[in-house]
mmCIF file of C-alpha atoms and ligand atoms in Angstrom:
data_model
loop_
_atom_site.group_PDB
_atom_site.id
_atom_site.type_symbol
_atom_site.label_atom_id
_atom_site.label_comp_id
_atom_site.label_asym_id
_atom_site.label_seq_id
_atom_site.Cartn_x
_atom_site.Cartn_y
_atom_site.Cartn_z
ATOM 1 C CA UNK J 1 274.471 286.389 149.537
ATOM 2 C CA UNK J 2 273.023 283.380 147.811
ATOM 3 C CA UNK J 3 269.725 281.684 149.860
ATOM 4 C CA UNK J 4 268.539 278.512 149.027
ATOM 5 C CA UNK J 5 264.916 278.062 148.002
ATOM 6 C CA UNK J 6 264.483 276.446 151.576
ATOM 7 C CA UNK J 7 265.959 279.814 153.737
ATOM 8 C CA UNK J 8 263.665 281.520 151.634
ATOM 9 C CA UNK J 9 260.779 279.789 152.894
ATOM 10 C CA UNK J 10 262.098 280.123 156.590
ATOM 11 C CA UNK J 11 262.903 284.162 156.133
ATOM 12 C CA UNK J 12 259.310 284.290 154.404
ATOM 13 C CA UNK J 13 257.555 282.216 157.540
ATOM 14 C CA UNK J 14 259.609 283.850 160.673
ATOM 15 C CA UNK J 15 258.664 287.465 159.000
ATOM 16 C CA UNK J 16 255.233 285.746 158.805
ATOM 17 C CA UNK J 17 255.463 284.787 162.273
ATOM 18 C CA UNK J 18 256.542 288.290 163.599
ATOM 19 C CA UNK J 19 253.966 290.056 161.573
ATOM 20 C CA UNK J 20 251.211 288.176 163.385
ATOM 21 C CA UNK J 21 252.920 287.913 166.747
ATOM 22 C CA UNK J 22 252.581 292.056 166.851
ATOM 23 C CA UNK J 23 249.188 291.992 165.861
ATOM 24 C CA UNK J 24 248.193 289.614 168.448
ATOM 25 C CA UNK J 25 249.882 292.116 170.913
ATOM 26 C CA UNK J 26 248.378 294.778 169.748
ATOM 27 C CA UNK J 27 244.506 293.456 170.223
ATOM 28 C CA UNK J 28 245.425 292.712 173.908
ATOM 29 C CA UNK J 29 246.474 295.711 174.850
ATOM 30 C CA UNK J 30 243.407 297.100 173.009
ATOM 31 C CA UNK J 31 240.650 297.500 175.722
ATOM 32 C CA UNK J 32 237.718 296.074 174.633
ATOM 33 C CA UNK J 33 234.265 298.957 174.338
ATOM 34 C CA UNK J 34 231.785 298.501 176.655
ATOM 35 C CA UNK J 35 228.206 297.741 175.419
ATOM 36 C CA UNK J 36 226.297 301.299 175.091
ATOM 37 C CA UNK J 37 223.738 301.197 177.604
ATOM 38 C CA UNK J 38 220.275 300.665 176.655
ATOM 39 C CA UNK J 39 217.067 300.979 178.863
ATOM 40 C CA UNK J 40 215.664 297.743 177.286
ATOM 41 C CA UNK J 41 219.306 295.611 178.564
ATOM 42 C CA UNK J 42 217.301 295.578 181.831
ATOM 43 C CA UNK J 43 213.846 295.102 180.475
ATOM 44 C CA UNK J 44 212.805 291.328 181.523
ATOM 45 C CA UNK J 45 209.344 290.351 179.688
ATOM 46 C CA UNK J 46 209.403 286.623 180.365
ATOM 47 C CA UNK J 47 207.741 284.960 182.407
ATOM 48 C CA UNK J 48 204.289 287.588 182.527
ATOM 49 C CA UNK J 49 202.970 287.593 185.889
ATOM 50 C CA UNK J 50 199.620 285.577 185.772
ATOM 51 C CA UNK J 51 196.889 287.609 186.507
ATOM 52 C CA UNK J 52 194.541 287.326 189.701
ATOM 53 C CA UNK J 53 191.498 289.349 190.501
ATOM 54 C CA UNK J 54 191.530 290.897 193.980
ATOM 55 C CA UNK J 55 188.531 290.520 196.079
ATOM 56 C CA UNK J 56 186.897 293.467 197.798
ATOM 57 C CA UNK J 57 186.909 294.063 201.421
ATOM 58 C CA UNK J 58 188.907 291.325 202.038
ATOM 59 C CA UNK J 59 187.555 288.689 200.167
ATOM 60 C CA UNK J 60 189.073 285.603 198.338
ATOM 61 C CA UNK J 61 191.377 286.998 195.586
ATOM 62 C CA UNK J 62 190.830 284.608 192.497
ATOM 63 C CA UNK J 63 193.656 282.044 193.164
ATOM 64 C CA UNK J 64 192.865 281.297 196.447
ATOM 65 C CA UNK J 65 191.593 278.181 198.049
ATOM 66 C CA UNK J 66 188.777 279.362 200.520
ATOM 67 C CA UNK J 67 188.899 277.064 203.718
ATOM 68 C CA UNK J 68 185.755 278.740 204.933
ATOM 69 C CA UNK J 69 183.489 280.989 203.252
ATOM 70 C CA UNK J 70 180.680 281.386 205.731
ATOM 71 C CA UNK J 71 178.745 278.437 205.646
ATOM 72 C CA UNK J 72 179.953 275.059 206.611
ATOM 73 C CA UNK J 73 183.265 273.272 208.226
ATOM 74 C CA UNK J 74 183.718 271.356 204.272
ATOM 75 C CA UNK J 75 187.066 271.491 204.838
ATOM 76 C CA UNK J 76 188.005 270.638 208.165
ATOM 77 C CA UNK J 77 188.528 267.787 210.219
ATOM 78 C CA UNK J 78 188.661 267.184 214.023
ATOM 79 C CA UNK J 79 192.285 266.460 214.507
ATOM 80 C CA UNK J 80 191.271 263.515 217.110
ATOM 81 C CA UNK J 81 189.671 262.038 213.498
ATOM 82 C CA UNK J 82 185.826 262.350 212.116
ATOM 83 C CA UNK J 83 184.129 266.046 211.546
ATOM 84 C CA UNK J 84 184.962 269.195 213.783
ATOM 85 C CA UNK J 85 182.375 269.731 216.843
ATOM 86 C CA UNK J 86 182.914 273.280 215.683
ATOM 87 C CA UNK J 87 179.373 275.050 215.173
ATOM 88 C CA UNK J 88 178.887 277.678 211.839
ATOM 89 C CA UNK J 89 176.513 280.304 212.360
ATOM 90 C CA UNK J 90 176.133 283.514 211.141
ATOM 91 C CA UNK J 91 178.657 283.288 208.602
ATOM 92 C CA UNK J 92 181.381 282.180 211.158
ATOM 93 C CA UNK J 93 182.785 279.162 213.534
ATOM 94 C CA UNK J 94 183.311 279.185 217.351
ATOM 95 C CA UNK J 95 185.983 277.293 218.641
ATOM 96 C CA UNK J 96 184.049 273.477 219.612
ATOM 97 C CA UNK J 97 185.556 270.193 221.276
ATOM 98 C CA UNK J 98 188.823 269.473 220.227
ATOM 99 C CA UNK J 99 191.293 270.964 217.772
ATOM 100 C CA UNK J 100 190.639 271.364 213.889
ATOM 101 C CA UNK J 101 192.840 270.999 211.223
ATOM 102 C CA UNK J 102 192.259 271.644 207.579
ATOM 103 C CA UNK J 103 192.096 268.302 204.747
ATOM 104 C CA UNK J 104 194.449 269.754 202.816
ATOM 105 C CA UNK J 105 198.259 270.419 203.721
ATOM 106 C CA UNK J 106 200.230 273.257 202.741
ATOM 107 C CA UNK J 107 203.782 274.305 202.345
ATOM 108 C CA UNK J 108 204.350 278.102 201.266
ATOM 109 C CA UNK J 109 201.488 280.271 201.602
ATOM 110 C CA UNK J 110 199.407 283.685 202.516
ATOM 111 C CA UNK J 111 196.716 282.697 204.892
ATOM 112 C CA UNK J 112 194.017 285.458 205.263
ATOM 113 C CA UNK J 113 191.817 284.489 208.460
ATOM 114 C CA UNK J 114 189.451 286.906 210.356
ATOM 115 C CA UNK J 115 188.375 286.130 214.084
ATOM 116 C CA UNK J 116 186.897 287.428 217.208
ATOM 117 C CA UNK J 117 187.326 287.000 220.700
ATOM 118 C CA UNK J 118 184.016 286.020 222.907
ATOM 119 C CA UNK J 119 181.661 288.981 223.464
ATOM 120 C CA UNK J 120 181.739 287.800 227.186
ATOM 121 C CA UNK J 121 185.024 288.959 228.640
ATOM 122 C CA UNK J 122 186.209 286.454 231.196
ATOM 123 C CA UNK J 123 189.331 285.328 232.364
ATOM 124 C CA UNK J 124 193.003 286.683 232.622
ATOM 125 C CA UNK J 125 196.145 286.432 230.882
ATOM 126 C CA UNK J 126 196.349 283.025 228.786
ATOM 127 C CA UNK J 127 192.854 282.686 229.940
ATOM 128 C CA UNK J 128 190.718 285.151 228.109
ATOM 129 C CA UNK J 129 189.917 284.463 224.316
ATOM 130 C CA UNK J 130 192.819 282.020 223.797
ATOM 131 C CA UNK J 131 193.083 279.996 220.412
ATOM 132 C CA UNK J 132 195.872 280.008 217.688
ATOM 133 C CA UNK J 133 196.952 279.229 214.060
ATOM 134 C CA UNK J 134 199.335 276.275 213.650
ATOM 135 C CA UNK J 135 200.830 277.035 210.958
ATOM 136 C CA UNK J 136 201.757 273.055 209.216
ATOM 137 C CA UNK J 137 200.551 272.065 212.158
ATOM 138 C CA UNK J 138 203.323 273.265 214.237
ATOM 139 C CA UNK J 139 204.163 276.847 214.395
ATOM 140 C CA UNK J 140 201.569 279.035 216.750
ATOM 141 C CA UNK J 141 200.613 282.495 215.922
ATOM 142 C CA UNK J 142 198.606 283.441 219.397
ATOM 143 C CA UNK J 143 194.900 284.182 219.402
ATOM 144 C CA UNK J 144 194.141 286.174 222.172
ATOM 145 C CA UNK J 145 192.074 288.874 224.057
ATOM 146 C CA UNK J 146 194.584 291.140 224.349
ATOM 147 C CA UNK J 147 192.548 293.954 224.388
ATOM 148 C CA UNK J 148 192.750 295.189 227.899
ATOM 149 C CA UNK J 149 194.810 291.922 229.302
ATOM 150 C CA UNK J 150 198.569 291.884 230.034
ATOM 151 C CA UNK J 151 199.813 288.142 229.423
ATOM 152 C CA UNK J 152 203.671 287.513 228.646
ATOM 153 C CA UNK J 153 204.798 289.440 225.373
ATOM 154 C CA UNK J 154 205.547 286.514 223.525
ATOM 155 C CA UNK J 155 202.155 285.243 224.215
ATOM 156 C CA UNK J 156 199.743 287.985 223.323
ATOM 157 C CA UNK J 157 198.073 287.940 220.237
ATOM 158 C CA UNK J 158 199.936 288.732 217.364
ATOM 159 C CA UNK J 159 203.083 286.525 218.905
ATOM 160 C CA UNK J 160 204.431 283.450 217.458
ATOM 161 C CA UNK J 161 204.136 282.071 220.789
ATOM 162 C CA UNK J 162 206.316 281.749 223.324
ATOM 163 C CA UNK J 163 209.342 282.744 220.260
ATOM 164 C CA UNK J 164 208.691 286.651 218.675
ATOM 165 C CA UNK J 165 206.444 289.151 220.213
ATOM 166 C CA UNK J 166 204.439 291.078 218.415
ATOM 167 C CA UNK J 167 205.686 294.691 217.420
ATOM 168 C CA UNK J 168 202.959 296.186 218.546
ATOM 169 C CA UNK J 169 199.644 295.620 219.928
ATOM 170 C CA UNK J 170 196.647 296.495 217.051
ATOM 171 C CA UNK J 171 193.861 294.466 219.019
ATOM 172 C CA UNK J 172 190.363 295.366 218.696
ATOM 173 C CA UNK J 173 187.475 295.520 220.734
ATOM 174 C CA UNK J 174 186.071 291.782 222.140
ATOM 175 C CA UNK J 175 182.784 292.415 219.863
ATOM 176 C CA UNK J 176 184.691 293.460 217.001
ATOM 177 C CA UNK J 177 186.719 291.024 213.996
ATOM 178 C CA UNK J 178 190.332 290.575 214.047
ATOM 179 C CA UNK J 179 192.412 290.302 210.889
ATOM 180 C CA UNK J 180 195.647 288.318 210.452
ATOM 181 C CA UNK J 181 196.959 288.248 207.292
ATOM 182 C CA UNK J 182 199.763 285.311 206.811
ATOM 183 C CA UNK J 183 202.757 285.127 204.994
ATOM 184 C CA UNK J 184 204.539 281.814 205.540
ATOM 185 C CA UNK J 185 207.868 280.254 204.099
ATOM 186 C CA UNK J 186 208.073 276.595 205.762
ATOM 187 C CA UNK J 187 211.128 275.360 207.186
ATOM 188 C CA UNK J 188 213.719 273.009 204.708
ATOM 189 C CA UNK J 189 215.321 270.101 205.480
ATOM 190 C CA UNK J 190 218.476 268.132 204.053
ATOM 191 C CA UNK J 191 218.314 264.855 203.219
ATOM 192 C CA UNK J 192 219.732 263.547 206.806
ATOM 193 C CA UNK J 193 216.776 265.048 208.275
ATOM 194 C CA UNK J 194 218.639 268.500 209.482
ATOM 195 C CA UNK J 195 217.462 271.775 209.536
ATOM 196 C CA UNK J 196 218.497 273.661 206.398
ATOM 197 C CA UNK J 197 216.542 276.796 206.203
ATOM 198 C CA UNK J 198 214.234 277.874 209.262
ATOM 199 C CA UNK J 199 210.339 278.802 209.144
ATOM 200 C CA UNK J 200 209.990 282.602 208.455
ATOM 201 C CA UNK J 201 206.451 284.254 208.537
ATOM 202 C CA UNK J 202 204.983 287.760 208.532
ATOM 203 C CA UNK J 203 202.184 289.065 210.058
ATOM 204 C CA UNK J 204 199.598 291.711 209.882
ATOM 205 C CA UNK J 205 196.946 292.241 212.425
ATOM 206 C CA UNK J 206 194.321 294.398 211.869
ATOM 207 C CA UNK J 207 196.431 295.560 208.426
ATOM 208 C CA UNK J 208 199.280 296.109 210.931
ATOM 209 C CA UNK J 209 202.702 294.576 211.176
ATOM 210 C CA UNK J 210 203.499 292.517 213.869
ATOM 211 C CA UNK J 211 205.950 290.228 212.824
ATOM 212 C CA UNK J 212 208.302 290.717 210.059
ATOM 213 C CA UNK J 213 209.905 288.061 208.182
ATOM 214 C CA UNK J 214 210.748 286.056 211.792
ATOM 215 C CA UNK J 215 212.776 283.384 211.451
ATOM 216 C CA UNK J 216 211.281 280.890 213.720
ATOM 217 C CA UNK J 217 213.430 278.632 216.328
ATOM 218 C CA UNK J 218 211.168 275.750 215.826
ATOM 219 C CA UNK J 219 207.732 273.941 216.877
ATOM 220 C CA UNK J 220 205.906 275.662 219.446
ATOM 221 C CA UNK J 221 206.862 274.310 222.805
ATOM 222 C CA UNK J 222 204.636 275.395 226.107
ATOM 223 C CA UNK J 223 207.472 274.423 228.065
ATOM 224 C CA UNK J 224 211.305 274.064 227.258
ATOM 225 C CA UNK J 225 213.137 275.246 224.063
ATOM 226 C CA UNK J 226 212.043 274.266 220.431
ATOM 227 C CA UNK J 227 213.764 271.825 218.112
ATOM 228 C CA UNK J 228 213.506 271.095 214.497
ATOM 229 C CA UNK J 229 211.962 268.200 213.019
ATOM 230 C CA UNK J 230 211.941 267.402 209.376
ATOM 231 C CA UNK J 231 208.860 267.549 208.057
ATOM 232 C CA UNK J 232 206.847 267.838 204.603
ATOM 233 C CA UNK J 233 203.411 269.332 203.841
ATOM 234 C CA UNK J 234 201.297 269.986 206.886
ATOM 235 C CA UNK J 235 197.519 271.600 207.412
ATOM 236 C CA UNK J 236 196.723 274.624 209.160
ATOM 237 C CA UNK J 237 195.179 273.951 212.513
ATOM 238 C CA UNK J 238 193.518 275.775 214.938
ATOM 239 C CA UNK J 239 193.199 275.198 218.658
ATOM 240 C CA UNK J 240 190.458 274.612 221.572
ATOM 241 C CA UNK J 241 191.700 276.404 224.906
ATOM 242 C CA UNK J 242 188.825 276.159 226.124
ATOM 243 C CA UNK J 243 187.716 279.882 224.998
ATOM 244 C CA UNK J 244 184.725 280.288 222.401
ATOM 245 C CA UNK J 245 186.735 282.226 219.921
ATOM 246 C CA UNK J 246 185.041 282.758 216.049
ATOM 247 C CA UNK J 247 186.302 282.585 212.815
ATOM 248 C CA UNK J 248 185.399 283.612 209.478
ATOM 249 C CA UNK J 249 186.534 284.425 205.998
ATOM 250 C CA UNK J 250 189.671 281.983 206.165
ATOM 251 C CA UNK J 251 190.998 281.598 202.900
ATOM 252 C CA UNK J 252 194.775 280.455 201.278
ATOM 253 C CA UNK J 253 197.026 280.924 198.306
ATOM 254 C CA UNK J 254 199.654 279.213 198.017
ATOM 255 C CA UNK J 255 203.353 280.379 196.869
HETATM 256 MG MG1 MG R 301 196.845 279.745 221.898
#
């Protein structure tokens, strides 16, 4: 059989053509090797964490903002406007006229805070050593005497009142300090002004759990049900009920 130069060329490309088609099959089919496993694949160097120094027995580690470190009220404000009627002595600050609220305003954070309920126990219930943390201005954790003094759960110290109780009940002694160590995550919002992720905070009294990772329902409301509001940055402030609760060592970093 005679081919023309041109059926040559066709033969020569649809061989061609076959030739390659099977060797695209083949590397399909062929299953591809799996990286060998190295310890370093799940080594991450970058970013280094910055370095802080701790402080000792509780002190400010060295990236925190110290709100008070035992000698005057620098920086806090009454929240009715002007300075707090809040008097320092003795390396600490008893609960004056009128709430308090710090200058600056926070979002994330660890709040370290140390206080004490009066010496003098008096009162019952809500009625004996009562103060509290707003955290942003909004969201109570409960100072109380609840050493000795059944209140409601979710308003003993260690509560985020009147929402979580505490777990347990680590109180000491009315002549004795109180820890709380703070670990905050404030609420988001979307842009219509609707919750998006709630408030979550942990707590440790006295070193001790109480709350962990609570995701909080809203505001604090004495009476009825709390509701969301969009808000931004907010100060901490801390409350007059009438009870001559201290405070001391207060200090902040925030996340
Ligand atoms: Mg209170």
């Amino acid at each position: 059989m005679h081919l023309s130069s041109t059926q040559k060329i066709s033969l020569a490309a649809l061989a061609l053509g076959l030739l390659s088609f099977s060797k695209t099959q083949a590397q399909a089919v062929e299953t591809p090797k799996p990286p060998k496993m190295v310890p370093e694949m799940t080594e991450f160097w970058e970013p280094e964490p910055r370095k802080v120094t701790p402080g000792v027995n509780n002190a400010a580690p060295s990236d925190a903002i110290v709100l008070f470190s035992g000698k005057d009220m620098a920086e806090w404000k009454a929240k009715a406007g002007g300075d707090t009627k809040w008097e320092v002595k003795n390396g600490a600050f008893t609960v004056g006229k009128g709430d308090i609220s710090t200058k600056r305003e926070f979002q994330d954070f660890q709040l370290h805070i140390e206080w004490s309920a009066p010496d003098e126990v008096k009162g019952t219930s809500q009625g004996r050593g009562n103060s509290g943390i707003f955290l942003q201005d909004r969201y109570e954790v409960q100072v109380l005497d609840s050493y000795n003094n059944r209140t409601y759960s979710n308003g003993q110290a260690g509560s985020i009142y009147k929402q979580f109780r505490p777990l347990v009940n680590a109180m000491n002694k009315p002549t004795e300090w109180n820890v709380y160590d703070i670990i905050y995550t404030a609420p988001r919002f979307k842009e219509d002004g609707s919750l998006f992720t709630p408030a979550r905070v942990t707590v440790l009294h006295n070193g001790v759990l109480v709350q962990n990772n609570v995701e909080l329902k809203g505001p604090t409301e004495y009476i009825g049900l709390p509701e969301y509001k969009a808000h931004g940055k907010a100060p901490i402030s801390l409350q007059d009920h009438g009870n001559p609760v201290s405070y001391r060592n207060v200090w902040i970093r925030e996340l």
